[in-house]
Amino acid sequence: MQEMMTPATTNGMPRLGMPAPQFQAQTTHGTIRLEDYKGSWVILFSHPADFTPVCTTEFMGFAQIQPELRKMNTELLGLSIDSVYSHIAWVRNIEEKMGVKVDFPIIADLNKEVASLYGMIMPGESKTETSRCVFVIDDKQVLRAMIYYPLTTGRNMDEILRLIQALQTSDAKSVATPANWRPGDKVIIPPPLTQEAAEERMKMTGVERTDWYFTKKSLEG
Ligand code: BEZ
């Protein structure tokens, strides 16, 4: 029987757990293809427009967390519907006025190709600008997380770092992470899926068990 293919996008929206939509784009670092990043995690993020104040604070924030992201094998890739000349002028201005060097590539998505592929334009907010979207793509190029923020609200860099830490911890240790989890906090052991496993879970030692379905453990020591 032929296997049903699940499309990577539905109604122009990408889907978690599916291969990230592939693209080739012009950037401030030359032409890049998403597939060039295989083996690294990628944060693909959009902003509404160059030379706008909230976006400027976000760009400084992304530049400041870049060293921490690199330690987690994660690269940044920005995008807006502005030209490469505008991007270059803006990052030069940020360095001159704010003293922050932005040295991750920024896609000049003038024909909205990548924005359409990833559903970055929210026509209810703006038909000509991308919203504040974040797509986390893992080292196998699977889309792992999406964050969408409106034009008026700058994103939280700590949350973006925390999200990468949480996803990589879940992958490495086969665990989940509770609300407000931070590295060093206890993690959640995924709930048992059979009655027998539930009974086993009740006998498990060295864990913080509230009930059969709710057990935490430390990853330290
Ligand atoms: C800003 O980055 O400041 C901004 C951009 C678009 C709409 C509103 C604010």
mmCIF file with all atom_site columns, C-alpha atoms and ligand atoms in Angstrom:
data_model
loop_
_atom_site.group_PDB
_atom_site.id
_atom_site.type_symbol
_atom_site.label_atom_id
_atom_site.label_alt_id
_atom_site.label_comp_id
_atom_site.label_asym_id
_atom_site.label_entity_id
_atom_site.label_seq_id
_atom_site.pdbx_PDB_ins_code
_atom_site.Cartn_x
_atom_site.Cartn_y
_atom_site.Cartn_z
_atom_site.occupancy
_atom_site.B_iso_or_equiv
_atom_site.pdbx_formal_charge
_atom_site.auth_seq_id
_atom_site.auth_comp_id
_atom_site.auth_asym_id
_atom_site.auth_atom_id
_atom_site.pdbx_PDB_model_num
ATOM   1   C CA . MET A 1 1   ? 0.000  0.000  0.000  1.00 0.00 ? 1   MET A CA 1
ATOM   2   C CA . GLN A 1 2   ? 1.302  3.478  -0.855 1.00 0.00 ? 2   GLN A CA 1
ATOM   3   C CA . GLU A 1 3   ? 2.135  5.536  2.228  1.00 0.00 ? 3   GLU A CA 1
ATOM   4   C CA . MET A 1 4   ? 0.200  8.833  2.572  1.00 0.00 ? 4   MET A CA 1
ATOM   5   C CA . MET A 1 5   ? 2.611  11.791 2.484  1.00 0.00 ? 5   MET A CA 1
ATOM   6   C CA . THR A 1 6   ? 1.959  14.473 5.114  1.00 0.00 ? 6   THR A CA 1
ATOM   7   C CA . PRO A 1 7   ? 2.779  17.875 3.593  1.00 0.00 ? 7   PRO A CA 1
ATOM   8   C CA . ALA A 1 8   ? 5.345  20.036 5.410  1.00 0.00 ? 8   ALA A CA 1
ATOM   9   C CA . THR A 1 9   ? 2.879  22.947 5.295  1.00 0.00 ? 9   THR A CA 1
ATOM   10  C CA . THR A 1 10  ? -0.897 23.147 5.663  1.00 0.00 ? 10  THR A CA 1
ATOM   11  C CA . ASN A 1 11  ? -2.666 26.224 4.317  1.00 0.00 ? 11  ASN A CA 1
ATOM   12  C CA . GLY A 1 12  ? 0.700  27.930 4.012  1.00 0.00 ? 12  GLY A CA 1
ATOM   13  C CA . MET A 1 13  ? 1.629  27.164 7.632  1.00 0.00 ? 13  MET A CA 1
ATOM   14  C CA . PRO A 1 14  ? 4.562  24.899 8.475  1.00 0.00 ? 14  PRO A CA 1
ATOM   15  C CA . ARG A 1 15  ? 3.947  22.093 10.931 1.00 0.00 ? 15  ARG A CA 1
ATOM   16  C CA . LEU A 1 16  ? 5.890  20.974 13.999 1.00 0.00 ? 16  LEU A CA 1
ATOM   17  C CA . GLY A 1 17  ? 7.625  17.643 13.636 1.00 0.00 ? 17  GLY A CA 1
ATOM   18  C CA . MET A 1 18  ? 7.725  17.908 9.831  1.00 0.00 ? 18  MET A CA 1
ATOM   19  C CA . PRO A 1 19  ? 10.754 18.689 7.625  1.00 0.00 ? 19  PRO A CA 1
ATOM   20  C CA . ALA A 1 20  ? 11.335 22.461 7.615  1.00 0.00 ? 20  ALA A CA 1
ATOM   21  C CA . PRO A 1 21  ? 10.356 23.950 4.216  1.00 0.00 ? 21  PRO A CA 1
ATOM   22  C CA . GLN A 1 22  ? 13.539 24.286 2.144  1.00 0.00 ? 22  GLN A CA 1
ATOM   23  C CA . PHE A 1 23  ? 14.599 27.525 0.464  1.00 0.00 ? 23  PHE A CA 1
ATOM   24  C CA . GLN A 1 24  ? 17.465 29.392 -1.132 1.00 0.00 ? 24  GLN A CA 1
ATOM   25  C CA . ALA A 1 25  ? 17.658 33.112 -0.395 1.00 0.00 ? 25  ALA A CA 1
ATOM   26  C CA . GLN A 1 26  ? 19.743 36.248 -0.804 1.00 0.00 ? 26  GLN A CA 1
ATOM   27  C CA . THR A 1 27  ? 21.179 37.411 2.529  1.00 0.00 ? 27  THR A CA 1
ATOM   28  C CA . THR A 1 28  ? 23.671 39.894 3.935  1.00 0.00 ? 28  THR A CA 1
ATOM   29  C CA . HIS A 1 29  ? 26.165 36.988 3.867  1.00 0.00 ? 29  HIS A CA 1
ATOM   30  C CA . GLY A 1 30  ? 25.465 36.065 0.225  1.00 0.00 ? 30  GLY A CA 1
ATOM   31  C CA . THR A 1 31  ? 23.151 33.390 -1.135 1.00 0.00 ? 31  THR A CA 1
ATOM   32  C CA . ILE A 1 32  ? 22.329 30.694 1.390  1.00 0.00 ? 32  ILE A CA 1
ATOM   33  C CA . ARG A 1 33  ? 20.262 27.509 1.304  1.00 0.00 ? 33  ARG A CA 1
ATOM   34  C CA . LEU A 1 34  ? 18.594 26.118 4.401  1.00 0.00 ? 34  LEU A CA 1
ATOM   35  C CA . GLU A 1 35  ? 20.114 22.725 3.642  1.00 0.00 ? 35  GLU A CA 1
ATOM   36  C CA . ASP A 1 36  ? 23.603 24.260 4.105  1.00 0.00 ? 36  ASP A CA 1
ATOM   37  C CA . TYR A 1 37  ? 22.786 24.298 7.837  1.00 0.00 ? 37  TYR A CA 1
ATOM   38  C CA . LYS A 1 38  ? 22.266 20.528 8.145  1.00 0.00 ? 38  LYS A CA 1
ATOM   39  C CA . GLY A 1 39  ? 24.053 19.369 11.307 1.00 0.00 ? 39  GLY A CA 1
ATOM   40  C CA . SER A 1 40  ? 23.386 22.660 13.154 1.00 0.00 ? 40  SER A CA 1
ATOM   41  C CA . TRP A 1 41  ? 20.240 23.909 14.819 1.00 0.00 ? 41  TRP A CA 1
ATOM   42  C CA . VAL A 1 42  ? 18.800 27.055 13.240 1.00 0.00 ? 42  VAL A CA 1
ATOM   43  C CA . ILE A 1 43  ? 16.674 29.882 14.624 1.00 0.00 ? 43  ILE A CA 1
ATOM   44  C CA . LEU A 1 44  ? 14.963 31.378 11.579 1.00 0.00 ? 44  LEU A CA 1
ATOM   45  C CA . PHE A 1 45  ? 13.255 34.572 12.686 1.00 0.00 ? 45  PHE A CA 1
ATOM   46  C CA . SER A 1 46  ? 11.410 37.397 10.966 1.00 0.00 ? 46  SER A CA 1
ATOM   47  C CA . HIS A 1 47  ? 11.009 41.031 11.926 1.00 0.00 ? 47  HIS A CA 1
ATOM   48  C CA . PRO A 1 48  ? 8.579  43.599 10.467 1.00 0.00 ? 48  PRO A CA 1
ATOM   49  C CA . ALA A 1 49  ? 11.014 46.134 9.038  1.00 0.00 ? 49  ALA A CA 1
ATOM   50  C CA . ASP A 1 50  ? 14.546 47.505 9.211  1.00 0.00 ? 50  ASP A CA 1
ATOM   51  C CA . PHE A 1 51  ? 15.151 50.838 10.970 1.00 0.00 ? 51  PHE A CA 1
ATOM   52  C CA . THR A 1 52  ? 12.261 50.398 13.422 1.00 0.00 ? 52  THR A CA 1
ATOM   53  C CA . PRO A 1 53  ? 12.810 50.700 17.177 1.00 0.00 ? 53  PRO A CA 1
ATOM   54  C CA . VAL A 1 54  ? 11.364 47.444 18.566 1.00 0.00 ? 54  VAL A CA 1
ATOM   55  C CA . CYS A 1 55  ? 13.164 45.459 15.852 1.00 0.00 ? 55  CYS A CA 1
ATOM   56  C CA . THR A 1 56  ? 16.396 47.267 16.706 1.00 0.00 ? 56  THR A CA 1
ATOM   57  C CA . THR A 1 57  ? 16.118 46.187 20.349 1.00 0.00 ? 57  THR A CA 1
ATOM   58  C CA . GLU A 1 58  ? 15.450 42.618 19.197 1.00 0.00 ? 58  GLU A CA 1
ATOM   59  C CA . PHE A 1 59  ? 18.444 42.618 16.875 1.00 0.00 ? 59  PHE A CA 1
ATOM   60  C CA . MET A 1 60  ? 20.674 43.770 19.721 1.00 0.00 ? 60  MET A CA 1
ATOM   61  C CA . GLY A 1 61  ? 19.155 40.986 21.840 1.00 0.00 ? 61  GLY A CA 1
ATOM   62  C CA . PHE A 1 62  ? 19.746 38.313 19.207 1.00 0.00 ? 62  PHE A CA 1
ATOM   63  C CA . ALA A 1 63  ? 23.329 39.516 18.674 1.00 0.00 ? 63  ALA A CA 1
ATOM   64  C CA . GLN A 1 64  ? 23.904 39.357 22.457 1.00 0.00 ? 64  GLN A CA 1
ATOM   65  C CA . ILE A 1 65  ? 22.648 35.751 22.798 1.00 0.00 ? 65  ILE A CA 1
ATOM   66  C CA . GLN A 1 66  ? 24.510 34.560 19.683 1.00 0.00 ? 66  GLN A CA 1
ATOM   67  C CA . PRO A 1 67  ? 27.619 33.326 21.608 1.00 0.00 ? 67  PRO A CA 1
ATOM   68  C CA . GLU A 1 68  ? 25.393 31.315 23.988 1.00 0.00 ? 68  GLU A CA 1
ATOM   69  C CA . LEU A 1 69  ? 23.449 29.887 21.026 1.00 0.00 ? 69  LEU A CA 1
ATOM   70  C CA . ARG A 1 70  ? 26.695 28.926 19.268 1.00 0.00 ? 70  ARG A CA 1
ATOM   71  C CA . LYS A 1 71  ? 27.699 26.901 22.340 1.00 0.00 ? 71  LYS A CA 1
ATOM   72  C CA . MET A 1 72  ? 24.474 24.963 21.678 1.00 0.00 ? 72  MET A CA 1
ATOM   73  C CA . ASN A 1 73  ? 25.324 24.397 17.986 1.00 0.00 ? 73  ASN A CA 1
ATOM   74  C CA . THR A 1 74  ? 22.608 26.890 16.999 1.00 0.00 ? 74  THR A CA 1
ATOM   75  C CA . GLU A 1 75  ? 22.812 29.519 14.252 1.00 0.00 ? 75  GLU A CA 1
ATOM   76  C CA . LEU A 1 76  ? 20.667 32.639 13.758 1.00 0.00 ? 76  LEU A CA 1
ATOM   77  C CA . LEU A 1 77  ? 19.063 33.583 10.464 1.00 0.00 ? 77  LEU A CA 1
ATOM   78  C CA . GLY A 1 78  ? 17.001 36.789 10.281 1.00 0.00 ? 78  GLY A CA 1
ATOM   79  C CA . LEU A 1 79  ? 14.461 37.802 7.625  1.00 0.00 ? 79  LEU A CA 1
ATOM   80  C CA . SER A 1 80  ? 12.324 40.722 6.535  1.00 0.00 ? 80  SER A CA 1
ATOM   81  C CA . ILE A 1 81  ? 10.782 42.046 3.350  1.00 0.00 ? 81  ILE A CA 1
ATOM   82  C CA . ASP A 1 82  ? 13.546 44.607 2.941  1.00 0.00 ? 82  ASP A CA 1
ATOM   83  C CA . SER A 1 83  ? 16.443 44.764 0.509  1.00 0.00 ? 83  SER A CA 1
ATOM   84  C CA . VAL A 1 84  ? 19.929 43.560 1.269  1.00 0.00 ? 84  VAL A CA 1
ATOM   85  C CA . TYR A 1 85  ? 21.082 47.224 1.022  1.00 0.00 ? 85  TYR A CA 1
ATOM   86  C CA . SER A 1 86  ? 18.589 48.211 3.709  1.00 0.00 ? 86  SER A CA 1
ATOM   87  C CA . HIS A 1 87  ? 19.726 45.326 5.943  1.00 0.00 ? 87  HIS A CA 1
ATOM   88  C CA . ILE A 1 88  ? 23.388 46.303 5.502  1.00 0.00 ? 88  ILE A CA 1
ATOM   89  C CA . ALA A 1 89  ? 22.676 49.980 6.242  1.00 0.00 ? 89  ALA A CA 1
ATOM   90  C CA . TRP A 1 90  ? 20.616 49.070 9.339  1.00 0.00 ? 90  TRP A CA 1
ATOM   91  C CA . VAL A 1 91  ? 23.173 46.700 10.893 1.00 0.00 ? 91  VAL A CA 1
ATOM   92  C CA . ARG A 1 92  ? 25.896 49.290 10.250 1.00 0.00 ? 92  ARG A CA 1
ATOM   93  C CA . ASN A 1 93  ? 23.685 51.859 12.005 1.00 0.00 ? 93  ASN A CA 1
ATOM   94  C CA . ILE A 1 94  ? 23.102 49.522 14.973 1.00 0.00 ? 94  ILE A CA 1
ATOM   95  C CA . GLU A 1 95  ? 26.868 49.078 15.337 1.00 0.00 ? 95  GLU A CA 1
ATOM   96  C CA . GLU A 1 96  ? 27.552 52.805 15.003 1.00 0.00 ? 96  GLU A CA 1
ATOM   97  C CA . LYS A 1 97  ? 24.778 54.057 17.313 1.00 0.00 ? 97  LYS A CA 1
ATOM   98  C CA . MET A 1 98  ? 24.374 51.174 19.743 1.00 0.00 ? 98  MET A CA 1
ATOM   99  C CA . GLY A 1 99  ? 27.815 49.570 19.670 1.00 0.00 ? 99  GLY A CA 1
ATOM   100 C CA . VAL A 1 100 ? 26.387 46.112 18.933 1.00 0.00 ? 100 VAL A CA 1
ATOM   101 C CA . LYS A 1 101 ? 27.731 44.122 15.982 1.00 0.00 ? 101 LYS A CA 1
ATOM   102 C CA . VAL A 1 102 ? 25.140 42.010 14.191 1.00 0.00 ? 102 VAL A CA 1
ATOM   103 C CA . ASP A 1 103 ? 26.974 39.301 12.314 1.00 0.00 ? 103 ASP A CA 1
ATOM   104 C CA . PHE A 1 104 ? 24.344 36.684 11.550 1.00 0.00 ? 104 PHE A CA 1
ATOM   105 C CA . PRO A 1 105 ? 22.868 36.629 8.026  1.00 0.00 ? 105 PRO A CA 1
ATOM   106 C CA . ILE A 1 106 ? 19.602 38.440 7.277  1.00 0.00 ? 106 ILE A CA 1
ATOM   107 C CA . ILE A 1 107 ? 17.435 37.282 4.381  1.00 0.00 ? 107 ILE A CA 1
ATOM   108 C CA . ALA A 1 108 ? 16.228 39.978 1.962  1.00 0.00 ? 108 ALA A CA 1
ATOM   109 C CA . ASP A 1 109 ? 12.862 38.399 1.177  1.00 0.00 ? 109 ASP A CA 1
ATOM   110 C CA . LEU A 1 110 ? 11.641 41.046 -1.261 1.00 0.00 ? 110 LEU A CA 1
ATOM   111 C CA . ASN A 1 111 ? 9.451  38.599 -3.192 1.00 0.00 ? 111 ASN A CA 1
ATOM   112 C CA . LYS A 1 112 ? 8.031  37.165 0.101  1.00 0.00 ? 112 LYS A CA 1
ATOM   113 C CA . GLU A 1 113 ? 9.012  33.649 -0.982 1.00 0.00 ? 113 GLU A CA 1
ATOM   114 C CA . VAL A 1 114 ? 10.332 32.442 2.385  1.00 0.00 ? 114 VAL A CA 1
ATOM   115 C CA . ALA A 1 115 ? 7.752  34.479 4.316  1.00 0.00 ? 115 ALA A CA 1
ATOM   116 C CA . SER A 1 116 ? 4.948  32.732 2.403  1.00 0.00 ? 116 SER A CA 1
ATOM   117 C CA . LEU A 1 117 ? 6.505  29.310 2.846  1.00 0.00 ? 117 LEU A CA 1
ATOM   118 C CA . TYR A 1 118 ? 6.616  29.771 6.625  1.00 0.00 ? 118 TYR A CA 1
ATOM   119 C CA . GLY A 1 119 ? 3.389  31.770 7.096  1.00 0.00 ? 119 GLY A CA 1
ATOM   120 C CA . MET A 1 120 ? 5.227  34.809 8.461  1.00 0.00 ? 120 MET A CA 1
ATOM   121 C CA . ILE A 1 121 ? 2.771  37.390 7.114  1.00 0.00 ? 121 ILE A CA 1
ATOM   122 C CA . MET A 1 122 ? -0.353 37.939 9.196  1.00 0.00 ? 122 MET A CA 1
ATOM   123 C CA . PRO A 1 123 ? -2.590 40.053 6.932  1.00 0.00 ? 123 PRO A CA 1
ATOM   124 C CA . GLY A 1 124 ? -4.728 41.115 9.902  1.00 0.00 ? 124 GLY A CA 1
ATOM   125 C CA . GLU A 1 125 ? -1.637 42.903 11.249 1.00 0.00 ? 125 GLU A CA 1
ATOM   126 C CA . SER A 1 126 ? 0.164  43.906 8.068  1.00 0.00 ? 126 SER A CA 1
ATOM   127 C CA . LYS A 1 127 ? 0.039  42.779 4.447  1.00 0.00 ? 127 LYS A CA 1
ATOM   128 C CA . THR A 1 128 ? 3.506  44.155 3.707  1.00 0.00 ? 128 THR A CA 1
ATOM   129 C CA . GLU A 1 129 ? 5.527  43.195 6.786  1.00 0.00 ? 129 GLU A CA 1
ATOM   130 C CA . THR A 1 130 ? 6.399  39.919 8.447  1.00 0.00 ? 130 THR A CA 1
ATOM   131 C CA . SER A 1 131 ? 5.263  39.461 12.045 1.00 0.00 ? 131 SER A CA 1
ATOM   132 C CA . ARG A 1 132 ? 7.749  38.570 14.784 1.00 0.00 ? 132 ARG A CA 1
ATOM   133 C CA . CYS A 1 133 ? 8.060  34.836 14.098 1.00 0.00 ? 133 CYS A CA 1
ATOM   134 C CA . VAL A 1 134 ? 10.641 32.368 15.398 1.00 0.00 ? 134 VAL A CA 1
ATOM   135 C CA . PHE A 1 135 ? 11.113 28.918 13.877 1.00 0.00 ? 135 PHE A CA 1
ATOM   136 C CA . VAL A 1 136 ? 13.418 26.444 15.603 1.00 0.00 ? 136 VAL A CA 1
ATOM   137 C CA . ILE A 1 137 ? 14.830 23.933 13.132 1.00 0.00 ? 137 ILE A CA 1
ATOM   138 C CA . ASP A 1 138 ? 16.902 21.070 14.487 1.00 0.00 ? 138 ASP A CA 1
ATOM   139 C CA . ASP A 1 139 ? 20.143 19.589 13.161 1.00 0.00 ? 139 ASP A CA 1
ATOM   140 C CA . LYS A 1 140 ? 18.153 17.131 11.017 1.00 0.00 ? 140 LYS A CA 1
ATOM   141 C CA . GLN A 1 141 ? 16.117 20.040 9.582  1.00 0.00 ? 141 GLN A CA 1
ATOM   142 C CA . VAL A 1 142 ? 12.910 19.122 11.359 1.00 0.00 ? 142 VAL A CA 1
ATOM   143 C CA . LEU A 1 143 ? 10.769 22.052 12.512 1.00 0.00 ? 143 LEU A CA 1
ATOM   144 C CA . ARG A 1 144 ? 10.679 21.771 16.295 1.00 0.00 ? 144 ARG A CA 1
ATOM   145 C CA . ALA A 1 145 ? 9.066  24.964 17.633 1.00 0.00 ? 145 ALA A CA 1
ATOM   146 C CA . MET A 1 146 ? 7.320  28.124 16.463 1.00 0.00 ? 146 MET A CA 1
ATOM   147 C CA . ILE A 1 147 ? 6.703  31.397 18.273 1.00 0.00 ? 147 ILE A CA 1
ATOM   148 C CA . TYR A 1 148 ? 4.537  34.170 16.811 1.00 0.00 ? 148 TYR A CA 1
ATOM   149 C CA . TYR A 1 149 ? 4.534  37.643 18.333 1.00 0.00 ? 149 TYR A CA 1
ATOM   150 C CA . PRO A 1 150 ? 2.661  40.719 17.116 1.00 0.00 ? 150 PRO A CA 1
ATOM   151 C CA . LEU A 1 151 ? 4.240  43.834 15.635 1.00 0.00 ? 151 LEU A CA 1
ATOM   152 C CA . THR A 1 152 ? 4.073  45.783 18.874 1.00 0.00 ? 152 THR A CA 1
ATOM   153 C CA . THR A 1 153 ? 5.727  43.276 21.243 1.00 0.00 ? 153 THR A CA 1
ATOM   154 C CA . GLY A 1 154 ? 9.458  42.582 21.266 1.00 0.00 ? 154 GLY A CA 1
ATOM   155 C CA . ARG A 1 155 ? 10.458 38.971 21.858 1.00 0.00 ? 155 ARG A CA 1
ATOM   156 C CA . ASN A 1 156 ? 12.097 37.607 25.002 1.00 0.00 ? 156 ASN A CA 1
ATOM   157 C CA . MET A 1 157 ? 15.661 36.419 24.342 1.00 0.00 ? 157 MET A CA 1
ATOM   158 C CA . ASP A 1 158 ? 15.794 34.423 27.598 1.00 0.00 ? 158 ASP A CA 1
ATOM   159 C CA . GLU A 1 159 ? 12.788 32.424 26.428 1.00 0.00 ? 159 GLU A CA 1
ATOM   160 C CA . ILE A 1 160 ? 14.411 31.701 23.078 1.00 0.00 ? 160 ILE A CA 1
ATOM   161 C CA . LEU A 1 161 ? 17.565 30.423 24.841 1.00 0.00 ? 161 LEU A CA 1
ATOM   162 C CA . ARG A 1 162 ? 15.426 28.423 27.273 1.00 0.00 ? 162 ARG A CA 1
ATOM   163 C CA . LEU A 1 163 ? 13.502 26.852 24.396 1.00 0.00 ? 163 LEU A CA 1
ATOM   164 C CA . ILE A 1 164 ? 16.700 25.604 22.719 1.00 0.00 ? 164 ILE A CA 1
ATOM   165 C CA . GLN A 1 165 ? 18.022 24.320 26.065 1.00 0.00 ? 165 GLN A CA 1
ATOM   166 C CA . ALA A 1 166 ? 14.719 22.526 26.727 1.00 0.00 ? 166 ALA A CA 1
ATOM   167 C CA . LEU A 1 167 ? 14.474 20.934 23.273 1.00 0.00 ? 167 LEU A CA 1
ATOM   168 C CA . GLN A 1 168 ? 18.081 19.733 23.334 1.00 0.00 ? 168 GLN A CA 1
ATOM   169 C CA . THR A 1 169 ? 17.676 18.379 26.877 1.00 0.00 ? 169 THR A CA 1
ATOM   170 C CA . SER A 1 170 ? 14.504 16.512 25.862 1.00 0.00 ? 170 SER A CA 1
ATOM   171 C CA . ASP A 1 171 ? 16.326 14.980 22.883 1.00 0.00 ? 171 ASP A CA 1
ATOM   172 C CA . ALA A 1 172 ? 19.436 14.009 24.832 1.00 0.00 ? 172 ALA A CA 1
ATOM   173 C CA . LYS A 1 173 ? 17.696 12.589 27.915 1.00 0.00 ? 173 LYS A CA 1
ATOM   174 C CA . SER A 1 174 ? 14.272 11.435 26.609 1.00 0.00 ? 174 SER A CA 1
ATOM   175 C CA . VAL A 1 175 ? 12.461 13.654 29.101 1.00 0.00 ? 175 VAL A CA 1
ATOM   176 C CA . ALA A 1 176 ? 10.027 16.563 29.003 1.00 0.00 ? 176 ALA A CA 1
ATOM   177 C CA . THR A 1 177 ? 10.429 19.890 30.785 1.00 0.00 ? 177 THR A CA 1
ATOM   178 C CA . PRO A 1 178 ? 7.839  21.470 33.075 1.00 0.00 ? 178 PRO A CA 1
ATOM   179 C CA . ALA A 1 179 ? 6.498  25.016 33.016 1.00 0.00 ? 179 ALA A CA 1
ATOM   180 C CA . ASN A 1 180 ? 9.164  27.635 33.688 1.00 0.00 ? 180 ASN A CA 1
ATOM   181 C CA . TRP A 1 181 ? 11.906 24.970 33.577 1.00 0.00 ? 181 TRP A CA 1
ATOM   182 C CA . ARG A 1 182 ? 15.473 26.193 33.602 1.00 0.00 ? 182 ARG A CA 1
ATOM   183 C CA . PRO A 1 183 ? 18.665 24.137 33.127 1.00 0.00 ? 183 PRO A CA 1
ATOM   184 C CA . GLY A 1 184 ? 19.477 22.477 36.451 1.00 0.00 ? 184 GLY A CA 1
ATOM   185 C CA . ASP A 1 185 ? 15.800 22.101 37.421 1.00 0.00 ? 185 ASP A CA 1
ATOM   186 C CA . LYS A 1 186 ? 14.174 18.683 37.656 1.00 0.00 ? 186 LYS A CA 1
ATOM   187 C CA . VAL A 1 187 ? 12.700 17.269 34.447 1.00 0.00 ? 187 VAL A CA 1
ATOM   188 C CA . ILE A 1 188 ? 9.532  15.269 33.801 1.00 0.00 ? 188 ILE A CA 1
ATOM   189 C CA . ILE A 1 189 ? 9.724  11.542 33.072 1.00 0.00 ? 189 ILE A CA 1
ATOM   190 C CA . PRO A 1 190 ? 7.178  10.966 30.268 1.00 0.00 ? 190 PRO A CA 1
ATOM   191 C CA . PRO A 1 191 ? 4.024  9.336  31.674 1.00 0.00 ? 191 PRO A CA 1
ATOM   192 C CA . PRO A 1 192 ? 3.717  5.547  31.355 1.00 0.00 ? 192 PRO A CA 1
ATOM   193 C CA . LEU A 1 193 ? 1.523  4.328  28.518 1.00 0.00 ? 193 LEU A CA 1
ATOM   194 C CA . THR A 1 194 ? 0.357  0.997  29.930 1.00 0.00 ? 194 THR A CA 1
ATOM   195 C CA . GLN A 1 195 ? -1.143 -0.121 33.220 1.00 0.00 ? 195 GLN A CA 1
ATOM   196 C CA . GLU A 1 196 ? 1.897  -2.346 33.814 1.00 0.00 ? 196 GLU A CA 1
ATOM   197 C CA . ALA A 1 197 ? 4.262  0.564  33.216 1.00 0.00 ? 197 ALA A CA 1
ATOM   198 C CA . ALA A 1 198 ? 2.184  2.689  35.613 1.00 0.00 ? 198 ALA A CA 1
ATOM   199 C CA . GLU A 1 199 ? 2.673  0.046  38.310 1.00 0.00 ? 199 GLU A CA 1
ATOM   200 C CA . GLU A 1 200 ? 6.413  -0.022 37.601 1.00 0.00 ? 200 GLU A CA 1
ATOM   201 C CA . ARG A 1 201 ? 6.503  3.761  37.846 1.00 0.00 ? 201 ARG A CA 1
ATOM   202 C CA . MET A 1 202 ? 5.020  3.569  41.346 1.00 0.00 ? 202 MET A CA 1
ATOM   203 C CA . LYS A 1 203 ? 7.984  1.387  42.396 1.00 0.00 ? 203 LYS A CA 1
ATOM   204 C CA . MET A 1 204 ? 10.637 3.589  40.755 1.00 0.00 ? 204 MET A CA 1
ATOM   205 C CA . THR A 1 205 ? 13.212 4.908  43.240 1.00 0.00 ? 205 THR A CA 1
ATOM   206 C CA . GLY A 1 206 ? 15.414 7.989  43.211 1.00 0.00 ? 206 GLY A CA 1
ATOM   207 C CA . VAL A 1 207 ? 12.696 10.169 41.664 1.00 0.00 ? 207 VAL A CA 1
ATOM   208 C CA . GLU A 1 208 ? 10.239 12.793 42.887 1.00 0.00 ? 208 GLU A CA 1
ATOM   209 C CA . ARG A 1 209 ? 6.909  11.049 42.325 1.00 0.00 ? 209 ARG A CA 1
ATOM   210 C CA . THR A 1 210 ? 3.617  12.841 42.887 1.00 0.00 ? 210 THR A CA 1
ATOM   211 C CA . ASP A 1 211 ? 1.610  10.075 41.231 1.00 0.00 ? 211 ASP A CA 1
ATOM   212 C CA . TRP A 1 212 ? 2.035  7.412  38.534 1.00 0.00 ? 212 TRP A CA 1
ATOM   213 C CA . TYR A 1 213 ? 1.654  9.943  35.711 1.00 0.00 ? 213 TYR A CA 1
ATOM   214 C CA . PHE A 1 214 ? 3.548  12.787 37.355 1.00 0.00 ? 214 PHE A CA 1
ATOM   215 C CA . THR A 1 215 ? 7.177  12.003 38.157 1.00 0.00 ? 215 THR A CA 1
ATOM   216 C CA . LYS A 1 216 ? 10.182 14.267 38.079 1.00 0.00 ? 216 LYS A CA 1
ATOM   217 C CA . LYS A 1 217 ? 13.885 13.496 38.296 1.00 0.00 ? 217 LYS A CA 1
ATOM   218 C CA . SER A 1 218 ? 17.132 15.377 38.564 1.00 0.00 ? 218 SER A CA 1
ATOM   219 C CA . LEU A 1 219 ? 19.642 15.225 35.717 1.00 0.00 ? 219 LEU A CA 1
ATOM   220 C CA . GLU A 1 220 ? 22.453 16.258 38.048 1.00 0.00 ? 220 GLU A CA 1
ATOM   221 C CA . GLY A 1 221 ? 24.855 13.892 39.734 1.00 0.00 ? 221 GLY A CA 1
HETATM 222 C C1 . BEZ B 2 .   ? 9.112  48.435 15.620 1.00 0.00 ? 1   BEZ B C1 1
HETATM 223 O O1 . BEZ B 2 .   ? 9.968  47.587 15.416 1.00 0.00 ? 1   BEZ B O1 1
HETATM 224 O O2 . BEZ B 2 .   ? 9.298  49.373 16.371 1.00 0.00 ? 1   BEZ B O2 1
HETATM 225 C C2 . BEZ B 2 .   ? 7.770  48.277 14.964 1.00 0.00 ? 1   BEZ B C2 1
HETATM 226 C C3 . BEZ B 2 .   ? 7.684  47.703 13.700 1.00 0.00 ? 1   BEZ B C3 1
HETATM 227 C C4 . BEZ B 2 .   ? 6.435  47.571 13.113 1.00 0.00 ? 1   BEZ B C4 1
HETATM 228 C C5 . BEZ B 2 .   ? 5.302  47.989 13.780 1.00 0.00 ? 1   BEZ B C5 1
HETATM 229 C C6 . BEZ B 2 .   ? 5.397  48.518 15.067 1.00 0.00 ? 1   BEZ B C6 1
HETATM 230 C C7 . BEZ B 2 .   ? 6.653  48.659 15.675 1.00 0.00 ? 1   BEZ B C7 1
#
